[in-house]
Coordinates of C-alpha atoms and ligand atoms in Angstrom, one line a residue:
M164 CA 11.7 9.6 40.5
V165 CA 13.0 6.4 39.7
T166 CA 16.8 6.3 40.9
Q167 CA 19.1 4.2 37.9
K168 CA 21.2 1.6 39.3
F169 CA 23.5 -0.3 37.2
V170 CA 22.4 -3.3 35.3
D171 CA 23.6 -4.8 32.8
S172 CA 21.6 -4.6 29.1
A173 CA 20.9 -8.6 29.2
T174 CA 19.6 -8.5 32.6
E175 CA 17.3 -5.2 32.3
L176 CA 16.4 -6.7 28.8
D177 CA 15.3 -10.2 30.4
G178 CA 13.2 -8.4 32.7
M179 CA 11.3 -6.3 30.4
L180 CA 10.7 -9.1 27.9
Q181 CA 9.0 -11.2 30.3
R182 CA 6.6 -8.2 31.1
M183 CA 6.3 -7.3 27.2
H184 CA 5.3 -11.2 26.8
D185 CA 2.5 -11.2 28.8
L186 CA 0.9 -7.8 27.3
V187 CA 1.6 -9.0 23.8
I188 CA -0.2 -12.2 23.8
Q189 CA -3.2 -10.6 25.6
H190 CA -3.3 -7.9 23.0
V191 CA -2.9 -10.8 20.0
R192 CA -5.7 -12.9 21.6
E193 CA -8.2 -9.8 22.1
G194 CA -7.7 -9.2 18.4
Q195 CA -8.7 -12.8 17.3
D196 CA -11.8 -12.6 19.9
A197 CA -15.0 -12.4 17.6
E198 CA -16.7 -9.9 20.4
H199 CA -13.6 -7.9 21.2
A200 CA -13.6 -4.3 19.3
V201 CA -11.0 -3.3 17.1
V202 CA -10.6 -0.1 18.5
N203 CA -12.0 1.9 21.4
Y204 CA -12.4 5.1 19.3
L205 CA -11.7 8.6 20.8
P206 CA -11.5 12.1 19.5
P207 CA -8.2 13.6 20.1
E208 CA -9.3 15.7 23.0
E209 CA -10.6 12.3 24.4
L210 CA -7.3 10.7 24.1
Y211 CA -5.4 13.5 25.7
K212 CA -6.7 12.7 28.9
V213 CA -6.8 8.7 28.8
V214 CA -3.1 8.4 27.4
D215 CA -0.4 10.2 29.5
F216 CA 1.6 12.1 26.6
A217 CA 3.9 14.2 28.8
L218 CA 7.5 13.8 28.1
P219 CA 9.3 13.8 31.7
D220 CA 12.7 15.2 32.6
Q221 CA 13.3 12.3 34.9
G222 CA 13.2 8.8 33.6
A223 CA 9.8 7.0 34.4
G224 CA 11.9 3.5 34.5
V225 CA 10.2 0.4 34.0
E226 CA 7.4 0.9 36.0
G227 CA 6.4 4.1 34.4
T228 CA 7.3 3.0 30.7
F229 CA 5.5 -0.1 31.0
E230 CA 2.2 2.0 32.0
L231 CA 2.5 3.8 28.8
I232 CA 2.8 0.7 27.0
K233 CA -0.1 -0.6 28.7
S234 CA -2.3 2.0 28.0
T235 CA -0.5 2.4 24.0
L236 CA -1.9 -0.9 23.6
D237 CA -5.6 -0.4 24.9
N238 CA -5.7 2.6 23.2
S239 CA -4.8 1.8 19.9
V240 CA -6.2 0.2 16.6
N241 CA -6.0 -3.7 17.0
S242 CA -4.9 -4.7 13.6
W243 CA -5.2 -8.4 14.2
N244 CA -8.6 -8.5 14.4
P245 CA -10.1 -9.2 11.1
R246 CA -12.5 -6.7 11.1
F247 CA -9.8 -4.1 10.6
M248 CA -10.7 -3.9 6.6
D249 CA -9.9 0.0 6.3
K250 CA -6.5 0.0 4.6
L251 CA -4.6 -2.2 2.6
Y252 CA -2.5 -3.6 5.0
A253 CA -4.3 -5.8 7.9
G254 CA -2.3 -7.5 11.0
T255 CA 0.9 -9.1 10.8
N256 CA 1.5 -12.7 12.2
P257 CA 3.7 -14.4 14.6
I258 CA 6.7 -14.7 12.3
G259 CA 6.2 -11.1 11.3
V260 CA 6.5 -9.9 15.1
I261 CA 9.9 -12.3 15.5
S262 CA 11.1 -10.6 12.2
E263 CA 10.7 -6.9 14.1
F264 CA 12.1 -8.2 17.0
L265 CA 15.1 -9.7 15.5
L266 CA 15.8 -6.1 13.6
G267 CA 15.3 -4.3 16.6
V268 CA 17.9 -6.3 18.4
L269 CA 20.3 -6.0 15.6
N270 CA 19.8 -2.4 14.8
G271 CA 21.7 -3.2 11.9
N272 CA 21.8 -0.5 8.7
C273 CA 21.7 -2.3 4.9
H274 CA 23.8 0.9 3.4
V275 CA 27.1 -0.9 3.3
Y276 CA 27.6 -4.5 3.5
H277 CA 30.4 -4.8 6.0
V278 CA 28.1 -3.6 8.9
S279 CA 25.3 -5.6 7.8
P280 CA 26.5 -8.7 5.7
V281 CA 23.8 -11.4 6.5
L282 CA 21.0 -8.7 6.0
S283 CA 22.8 -7.2 2.6
L284 CA 22.6 -10.9 1.2
M285 CA 19.0 -11.6 2.2
E286 CA 18.3 -8.2 0.7
I287 CA 20.0 -9.4 -2.5
E288 CA 18.6 -13.0 -2.7
V289 CA 15.4 -12.1 -2.2
T290 CA 14.5 -9.3 -4.6
K291 CA 16.2 -11.8 -7.1
A292 CA 13.8 -14.5 -6.3
V293 CA 11.1 -12.1 -6.8
G294 CA 12.3 -10.8 -9.8
K295 CA 12.7 -14.5 -10.7
L296 CA 9.0 -15.3 -10.0
L297 CA 7.8 -11.9 -11.9
G298 CA 9.6 -13.3 -14.9
M299 CA 12.8 -11.0 -14.9
G300 CA 15.3 -13.7 -15.0
D301 CA 18.3 -14.5 -13.6
A302 CA 20.1 -10.9 -13.7
S303 CA 17.2 -9.6 -11.7
G304 CA 17.2 -8.3 -8.4
G305 CA 16.4 -5.0 -6.4
L306 CA 16.6 -2.8 -3.5
F307 CA 14.0 -2.2 -0.6
C308 CA 12.6 1.4 0.0
P309 CA 10.6 3.0 3.2
G310 CA 7.2 2.2 1.1
G311 CA 5.7 2.0 -2.2
S312 CA 5.7 5.4 -3.0
A313 CA 9.5 5.7 -2.7
S314 CA 10.0 2.6 -4.5
N315 CA 8.0 4.6 -7.3
L316 CA 9.9 7.7 -6.6
L317 CA 13.2 5.7 -6.9
A318 CA 12.0 4.2 -10.1
M319 CA 11.2 7.3 -11.7
V320 CA 14.4 9.2 -10.9
T321 CA 16.3 6.1 -12.0
A322 CA 14.6 6.5 -15.3
R323 CA 15.2 9.9 -15.7
N324 CA 19.0 9.8 -15.1
K325 CA 19.2 6.6 -17.4
L326 CA 17.7 8.0 -20.0
Y327 CA 19.1 11.5 -19.8
P328 CA 21.8 11.4 -17.9
S329 CA 23.0 15.3 -18.4
I330 CA 20.2 16.0 -16.0
K331 CA 22.0 14.3 -13.1
T332 CA 24.6 17.4 -13.3
K333 CA 22.9 20.0 -15.4
G334 CA 19.3 20.1 -13.8
Y335 CA 16.2 19.6 -15.7
I336 CA 16.0 22.5 -18.6
P337 CA 14.3 21.0 -21.4
R338 CA 13.7 22.5 -25.2
P339 CA 12.8 25.0 -26.0
F340 CA 14.3 26.4 -23.0
N341 CA 17.9 25.0 -23.7
P342 CA 18.1 24.2 -27.4
E343 CA 20.8 22.0 -26.9
A344 CA 18.9 19.7 -24.6
E345 CA 18.5 15.9 -26.0
Y346 CA 14.8 15.9 -24.5
G347 CA 11.5 18.6 -24.4
K348 CA 9.1 18.6 -21.4
L349 CA 9.4 15.2 -20.0
K350 CA 6.0 13.4 -19.6
V351 CA 4.9 10.5 -17.4
F352 CA 1.8 8.4 -18.8
T353 CA -0.4 6.4 -16.1
S354 CA -3.8 5.2 -15.8
A355 CA -6.5 7.7 -14.0
H356 CA -6.8 5.4 -11.3
C357 CA -3.2 5.0 -10.4
H358 CA -1.9 6.2 -6.8
Y359 CA -0.9 9.7 -6.1
S360 CA 2.5 8.6 -5.2
I361 CA 3.1 8.9 -8.9
D362 CA 2.1 12.5 -9.1
K363 CA 4.3 13.0 -6.0
A364 CA 7.3 11.8 -7.7
A365 CA 7.0 14.0 -10.7
L366 CA 6.4 16.8 -7.8
V367 CA 9.4 15.9 -5.9
L368 CA 11.8 15.3 -9.5
G369 CA 10.9 19.1 -10.4
L370 CA 8.8 17.9 -13.5
G371 CA 5.3 19.3 -12.2
T372 CA 2.4 17.3 -11.8
D373 CA 1.4 19.1 -15.1
S374 CA 3.8 16.6 -16.6
I375 CA 1.6 13.8 -15.6
V376 CA -0.8 12.2 -18.6
K377 CA -3.6 10.4 -16.9
V378 CA -5.0 7.9 -19.2
P379 CA -8.7 6.8 -19.2
T380 CA -9.6 3.5 -17.7
D381 CA -12.4 0.5 -18.7
E382 CA -14.9 -0.8 -16.8
R383 CA -12.4 -2.8 -14.7
S384 CA -10.2 0.1 -13.8
R385 CA -7.5 -0.9 -16.6
M386 CA -5.7 1.6 -18.6
R387 CA -7.1 2.3 -22.2
V388 CA -3.8 1.1 -24.2
D389 CA -5.5 2.2 -27.3
V390 CA -6.0 5.7 -25.7
L391 CA -2.4 5.7 -24.1
E392 CA -0.7 5.7 -27.6
R393 CA -2.7 8.2 -28.9
L394 CA -1.9 10.3 -26.1
I395 CA 1.9 9.5 -26.4
N396 CA 1.5 10.8 -30.1
E397 CA -0.1 14.1 -29.1
S398 CA 2.4 14.6 -26.5
I399 CA 5.1 13.8 -29.1
A400 CA 3.6 16.3 -32.1
R401 CA 4.0 19.0 -28.9
G402 CA 7.4 18.9 -28.9
E403 CA 7.3 16.9 -25.6
T404 CA 9.5 14.0 -24.4
P405 CA 7.4 11.0 -23.0
F406 CA 9.7 9.2 -21.2
F407 CA 7.8 7.1 -18.2
I408 CA 5.2 4.6 -18.3
N409 CA 3.6 3.6 -14.9
A410 CA 1.2 0.6 -15.4
T411 CA -0.4 -0.4 -11.9
A412 CA -1.1 -3.8 -10.8
G413 CA -3.9 -3.6 -8.5
T414 CA -5.4 -0.2 -8.6
T415 CA -5.9 1.3 -4.6
V416 CA -9.5 1.9 -4.9
M417 CA -10.8 -0.6 -6.9
G418 CA -7.7 -3.4 -7.5
G419 CA -7.8 -3.0 -11.5
F420 CA -4.6 -4.4 -13.3
D421 CA -3.4 -2.7 -16.3
P422 CA -2.6 -5.0 -19.1
I423 CA 1.1 -5.0 -18.8
R424 CA 2.2 -6.8 -21.9
S425 CA 0.3 -4.5 -24.5
I426 CA 1.8 -1.1 -22.3
S427 CA 5.4 -2.7 -22.6
S428 CA 5.1 -2.9 -26.9
I429 CA 4.6 0.8 -26.3
A430 CA 6.9 1.9 -23.9
K431 CA 9.2 -0.2 -26.4
K432 CA 8.1 1.4 -29.4
Y433 CA 8.3 5.2 -27.9
N434 CA 11.7 4.6 -25.6
C435 CA 9.9 4.8 -22.8
W436 CA 10.8 3.4 -19.3
L437 CA 8.3 0.7 -18.2
H438 CA 7.4 1.1 -14.4
V439 CA 5.0 -1.1 -12.7
D440 CA 3.3 0.2 -9.6
G441 CA 2.4 -3.2 -8.0
S442 CA 2.4 -1.9 -4.2
W443 CA -0.9 -3.5 -3.8
G444 CA -1.2 -6.0 -6.1
G445 CA 2.4 -7.0 -7.3
S446 CA 2.6 -9.4 -4.5
A447 CA -0.3 -11.7 -6.1
I448 CA 2.4 -13.1 -8.0
F449 CA 3.2 -15.8 -5.3
S450 CA -0.4 -17.4 -6.0
Q451 CA -0.2 -20.1 -8.6
N452 CA -3.8 -19.3 -9.8
V453 CA -2.5 -15.7 -10.8
R454 CA 0.3 -16.8 -12.1
E455 CA -0.6 -19.7 -14.3
N456 CA -4.8 -19.1 -14.9
L457 CA -5.4 -15.4 -14.1
G458 CA -2.9 -13.7 -16.1
W459 CA -3.4 -10.1 -14.0
L460 CA 0.6 -10.2 -14.0
D461 CA 1.2 -11.0 -17.4
G462 CA 4.2 -9.4 -18.8
A463 CA 5.7 -8.4 -15.3
G464 CA 8.9 -9.6 -16.5
L465 CA 9.1 -7.1 -19.4
A466 CA 8.9 -4.1 -16.9
D467 CA 12.4 -1.8 -16.3
T468 CA 11.4 -1.9 -12.6
F469 CA 8.6 -3.2 -10.4
T470 CA 7.3 -1.9 -6.9
L471 CA 5.9 -4.8 -4.8
N472 CA 4.8 -4.3 -1.0
P473 CA 4.9 -7.3 1.1
H474 CA 3.5 -4.9 4.2
K475 CA 0.2 -5.0 2.2
L476 CA -1.1 -8.5 0.9
L477 CA 1.7 -10.5 2.4
G478 CA 1.3 -9.6 5.9
V479 CA 4.7 -8.5 7.0
P480 CA 5.2 -5.7 9.2
L481 CA 5.2 -2.4 8.2
Q482 CA 7.2 -1.1 6.3
C483 CA 8.4 -3.6 3.6
S484 CA 8.6 -2.4 0.0
M485 CA 10.8 -3.5 -2.9
L486 CA 11.7 -2.0 -6.2
V487 CA 13.0 -4.9 -8.5
T488 CA 14.4 -4.5 -11.8
P489 CA 15.7 -7.1 -14.7
H490 CA 18.6 -4.9 -15.7
Q491 CA 21.6 -6.1 -13.2
G492 CA 19.3 -6.2 -10.0
H493 CA 20.7 -3.3 -7.3
L494 CA 23.6 -2.3 -9.5
L495 CA 20.9 -0.5 -12.0
F496 CA 20.2 1.7 -9.2
A497 CA 23.8 2.3 -8.0
N498 CA 24.8 3.0 -11.5
A499 CA 22.0 5.8 -12.0
N500 CA 22.0 7.3 -8.7
N501 CA 25.6 6.9 -6.9
L502 CA 27.2 10.0 -5.9
Q503 CA 30.8 10.1 -4.9
A504 CA 30.6 9.6 -1.1
D505 CA 33.9 7.9 -0.7
Y506 CA 34.0 8.0 3.2
L507 CA 31.1 5.5 3.2
F508 CA 31.1 3.8 0.0
H509 CA 34.3 2.2 -0.5
G510 CA 33.7 0.6 -4.0
N511 CA 31.8 -2.6 -2.7
P512 CA 29.4 -3.7 -5.3
Y513 CA 27.4 -5.6 -2.3
D514 CA 26.7 -1.7 -0.7
L515 CA 23.3 -1.7 -1.3
G516 CA 23.0 1.9 -0.2
A517 CA 24.6 3.4 -3.1
G518 CA 21.6 3.0 -5.2
T519 CA 18.9 4.6 -2.9
I520 CA 18.1 8.5 -2.4
G521 CA 18.5 7.8 1.6
C522 CA 21.8 6.9 3.5
G523 CA 21.3 4.7 6.3
R524 CA 18.4 2.0 5.4
R525 CA 16.5 -0.1 7.6
P526 CA 16.9 -4.0 6.7
D527 CA 13.5 -4.5 5.9
A528 CA 14.6 -7.5 3.6
L529 CA 14.9 -9.7 6.4
K530 CA 11.2 -9.7 7.2
I531 CA 10.1 -10.9 3.8
F532 CA 12.8 -13.3 3.9
L533 CA 11.9 -14.9 7.1
A534 CA 8.1 -14.8 6.5
W535 CA 9.3 -16.9 2.8
K536 CA 10.8 -19.3 4.9
F537 CA 8.2 -19.9 7.3
Y538 CA 5.4 -20.1 4.8
G539 CA 7.0 -21.0 1.4
K540 CA 6.2 -19.5 -1.6
D541 CA 3.0 -21.9 -1.7
G542 CA 2.1 -21.1 1.7
L543 CA 1.9 -17.1 1.0
G544 CA 0.2 -17.6 -2.2
A545 CA -2.6 -19.8 -0.5
R546 CA -3.0 -16.5 1.7
I547 CA -3.4 -14.6 -1.6
D548 CA -6.0 -17.5 -3.1
R549 CA -8.2 -17.1 0.2
A550 CA -8.5 -13.5 0.1
I551 CA -9.3 -13.3 -3.5
K552 CA -12.0 -16.3 -2.8
A553 CA -13.3 -14.1 0.4
A554 CA -13.7 -11.3 -2.0
A555 CA -15.9 -13.2 -4.3
D556 CA -17.9 -14.8 -1.6
F557 CA -18.3 -11.4 0.1
T558 CA -19.4 -9.9 -3.3
D559 CA -22.1 -12.4 -3.9
I560 CA -23.3 -11.6 -0.7
V561 CA -23.6 -7.8 -1.3
R562 CA -25.2 -8.3 -4.5
E563 CA -28.0 -10.3 -3.1
R564 CA -28.7 -7.7 0.1
P565 CA -31.4 -5.3 -0.8
G566 CA -30.2 -1.8 -0.5
F567 CA -26.9 -2.6 -1.3
E568 CA -25.3 -1.8 -4.8
L569 CA -21.8 -2.7 -6.2
V570 CA -19.8 -0.3 -7.6
A571 CA -18.1 -3.1 -9.9
D572 CA -19.5 -6.5 -10.4
P573 CA -17.6 -8.7 -10.2
S574 CA -14.9 -7.4 -7.8
A575 CA -11.9 -7.0 -9.6
F576 CA -9.6 -7.9 -6.8
C577 CA -9.5 -7.9 -3.0
Q578 CA -11.7 -4.9 -2.5
V579 CA -15.2 -5.1 -2.5
C580 CA -16.9 -1.5 -3.0
F581 CA -20.6 -0.5 -2.7
W582 CA -23.2 1.9 -1.8
Y583 CA -26.1 1.5 0.4
V584 CA -29.4 3.2 0.6
P585 CA -31.2 2.9 3.8
P586 CA -35.1 1.7 3.3
S587 CA -36.1 5.0 4.8
L588 CA -34.6 6.9 1.9
K589 CA -35.6 4.5 -0.9
D590 CA -38.2 7.2 -2.4
E591 CA -36.0 9.9 -2.0
A592 CA -33.1 8.0 -3.8
A593 CA -35.0 7.4 -6.8
E594 CA -35.7 11.1 -6.9
W595 CA -31.9 11.9 -6.7
K596 CA -31.2 9.2 -9.6
K597 CA -32.9 11.6 -11.9
D598 CA -30.1 13.9 -12.0
P599 CA -26.6 12.5 -12.0
E600 CA -25.1 15.4 -10.1
V601 CA -27.7 15.5 -7.3
F602 CA -27.2 11.7 -6.5
K603 CA -23.8 12.2 -6.4
V604 CA -23.9 14.5 -3.8
K605 CA -26.3 13.2 -1.8
M606 CA -25.5 9.7 -2.0
T607 CA -21.9 10.7 -0.7
R608 CA -23.3 12.6 2.1
V609 CA -25.3 9.1 3.0
V610 CA -21.9 7.0 2.4
H611 CA -19.9 9.4 4.8
L612 CA -22.7 9.5 7.4
L613 CA -23.1 5.9 7.5
H614 CA -19.1 5.4 7.5
E615 CA -18.9 7.5 10.5
R616 CA -21.0 5.8 12.5
V617 CA -19.4 2.3 11.7
N618 CA -15.9 3.2 12.5
H619 CA -16.9 5.3 15.5
G620 CA -18.6 2.1 17.1
G621 CA -15.4 0.1 16.9
D622 CA -16.4 -3.3 15.6
F623 CA -15.2 -2.5 12.1
L624 CA -12.8 -0.2 10.6
V625 CA -13.6 0.5 7.0
D626 CA -13.0 3.1 4.5
H627 CA -14.9 5.1 1.9
A628 CA -13.2 6.5 -1.6
P629 CA -14.0 8.7 -4.5
L630 CA -13.6 7.7 -7.9
D631 CA -14.0 9.1 -11.6
N632 CA -17.2 11.2 -11.3
L633 CA -19.1 8.7 -9.2
A634 CA -20.9 9.5 -5.4
H635 CA -18.3 8.4 -2.9
F636 CA -18.7 4.6 -1.9
F637 CA -17.8 1.9 0.8
R638 CA -14.5 0.2 -0.1
I639 CA -13.9 -2.6 2.2
V640 CA -10.4 -4.8 1.8
I641 CA -10.4 -8.1 2.4
N642 CA -6.9 -9.3 3.5
A643 CA -6.4 -10.6 6.6
P644 CA -6.1 -14.4 6.7
T645 CA -8.3 -15.0 9.6
V646 CA -11.3 -13.3 8.1
N647 CA -14.6 -15.0 8.0
V648 CA -17.2 -14.3 5.4
H649 CA -20.2 -15.1 7.7
R650 CA -18.9 -13.9 11.0
D651 CA -17.4 -10.9 10.0
L652 CA -18.4 -9.9 6.2
A653 CA -22.3 -10.3 6.3
K654 CA -22.0 -8.9 10.1
L655 CA -20.7 -5.7 8.8
L656 CA -23.8 -5.4 6.0
D657 CA -25.7 -5.7 9.2
T658 CA -23.9 -3.0 11.3
I659 CA -24.3 -0.6 8.2
E660 CA -28.1 -1.7 8.4
D661 CA -28.1 -0.7 12.0
A662 CA -26.2 2.8 11.3
G663 CA -28.9 3.6 8.5
R664 CA -31.6 3.1 11.1
E665 CA -30.1 5.0 13.8
I666 CA -29.1 8.5 12.1
D667 CA -31.9 11.2 11.9
W668 CA -31.7 11.8 8.0
K669 CA -34.5 14.2 8.2
N670 CA -31.5 16.5 9.4
A671 CA -29.1 15.3 7.2
F672 CA -28.8 17.1 4.1
Ligands
PLP752 C1 -0.3 1.7 -0.9 C2 0.2 2.2 -2.6 C3 1.2 2.5 -2.7 C4 2.0 3.4 -1.7 O1 2.5 2.8 -1.0 P1 3.4 3.3 0.4 O2 4.0 2.1 0.9 O3 1.9 3.6 1.2 O4 3.9 4.1 0.4 C5 1.4 2.9 -4.1 N1 0.7 2.6 -5.3 C6 -0.2 1.6 -5.0 C7 -1.1 1.1 -6.0 C8 -1.0 1.2 -3.6 O5 -1.7 1.0 -3.5

C-alpha cells in the first residue's frame, strides 16, 4: 500500500511530467522508426495477461500508475507510425499533443462564456474563418461537436426545427396522421455512398431509417444529381415532404465528392436544407490547389450547414469536429435548439452551449486554432497536397503490380482501393470471374484472409471495405505527412504478396 502524504499539486505534477516526458518521447521515436511495428497485436485473452486491468481499492500511487502508463504505451497502436493506414485519421503532431495538454491543464468547459472566455472566442473565430474559406461569407461561423456523426446529427435536428418548428413542442406527427400538419412524412436524400451517421441521425430524430432515400452514384462515387431530382419528385407525388439533402465531400470508402453546386440548385428549388458532410474531405478546403484548380468543394458556400473534421485530414487530435453555417454562425443553432435553461444560460450570445444537444462541452476548437497558428493555412494546405500526391503515386504503383487490381482508377482522393489475387489462385480467379456472385464471395474471402494476416503481423494496419455489390477490397488511407511512397506503401504490397504465399488456400474456402 502506498501512503499518500500531502504534496501540493504543482510539485506532484512536476515530478510526473518529468517521468512522462521520457516515456512519451520514446513512444514517438518508435513511431518514426521504419523498423518498429505499428502494434504488437494480441487478441483480448492474451492482452488480459499482459496488461493489469484490475482496479484497486487502495491507490497505486506514482510507481504503480506509471507502470500501467508504460504498458498502455507498449501495447497500444502507435499512430505516429506512417504505416498506420487503417482509418481516416493518422497520428497527431507535436503541437497537437501540446494542445491536448493545454486543454487538460485548463479543464475548461465551453458551454458558457464566463467559464471559458478565451476558448469560447477561439471557437467563434475559427469556425468563422473556416466558413469564410468555404465561401460562406462574413456572417458564417458555427460550433464544435463531439465528432462528425454528432455534427451531422446537429445539422439534421437544426434543419428540422427551422423548417418545421411545431415539431419542437408537438412532436413529429406528419400528414396524413395529423391532417393539420404542414408537412408529410419527412424525407432525407443522400448518396448510396454516404456515411452511416446520416441514417443514424434519422434514427435518433424519430424519422426512422426508412425516411432516407439513397441516391445512386456515378463511377467516381458522386451522387447522380439527375436521379436526385427524379427521386424528390417521386417522393412529393407520394405526399411526402423532402426536407434535407446531404451531399458528401469525401466519401468514407472511395473519397468521392458530390457536386455541391448543382445539388444546391435542387435544394433551393424544393425548399430543402442543404447539408454537406465534409467530415473527411471538407478539410481539403485548406489547399489552394483544391480551392482553385480541383474544384472538389465548389459551391460549399451555398450549403446551409457543413461538417468538417480537423481530426482526420489535418492531424489534429481526436476529437475535433465542427459544424459551420452561413446563417449567423453559432446563433443559428442556439435559435433552433435553445431551451429555457435559465440556471445555466443567462442570455449571453457568446454562450455556445445553447445551440448544442449536450450541456458541458470540451473546448476542441483550441486544438485546430493552435494547429492553424502553428502551421498556417498554407502549411495545413501543403499537408493535404502531399497526401493527394502520395495517393496518386501509390495508385500508379498498384496499377503496375501484377496480381493487383484497382477498384477505381484514378483514386478519387486519399484512399487507394484494390484487390489482390495471389499467383497460386490465378486460374481459379479466372473461373470465379465468370459468375459475378461467385467472384464476390470468393474474392471477399481472399481479401479477408490476406487482411487478417497483414494486420496481425503488426508492420501495417490497413482496412478492407465493402461497396455496392462488389467483392470486399483493401482500402489504404494516405494521410500521415511522414508516409514514404516507396519505403511504406510499396512495402505494403510486398507484405500482401508474402501473406498470399503463406496462406493455405487449399483449405481456405
Ligand atoms: C468519419 C466520417 C464521419 C463520422 O465522423 P466521426 O467523427 O467518426 O463521428 C461522417 N461522415 C464521413 C463522410 C466520414 O468519413
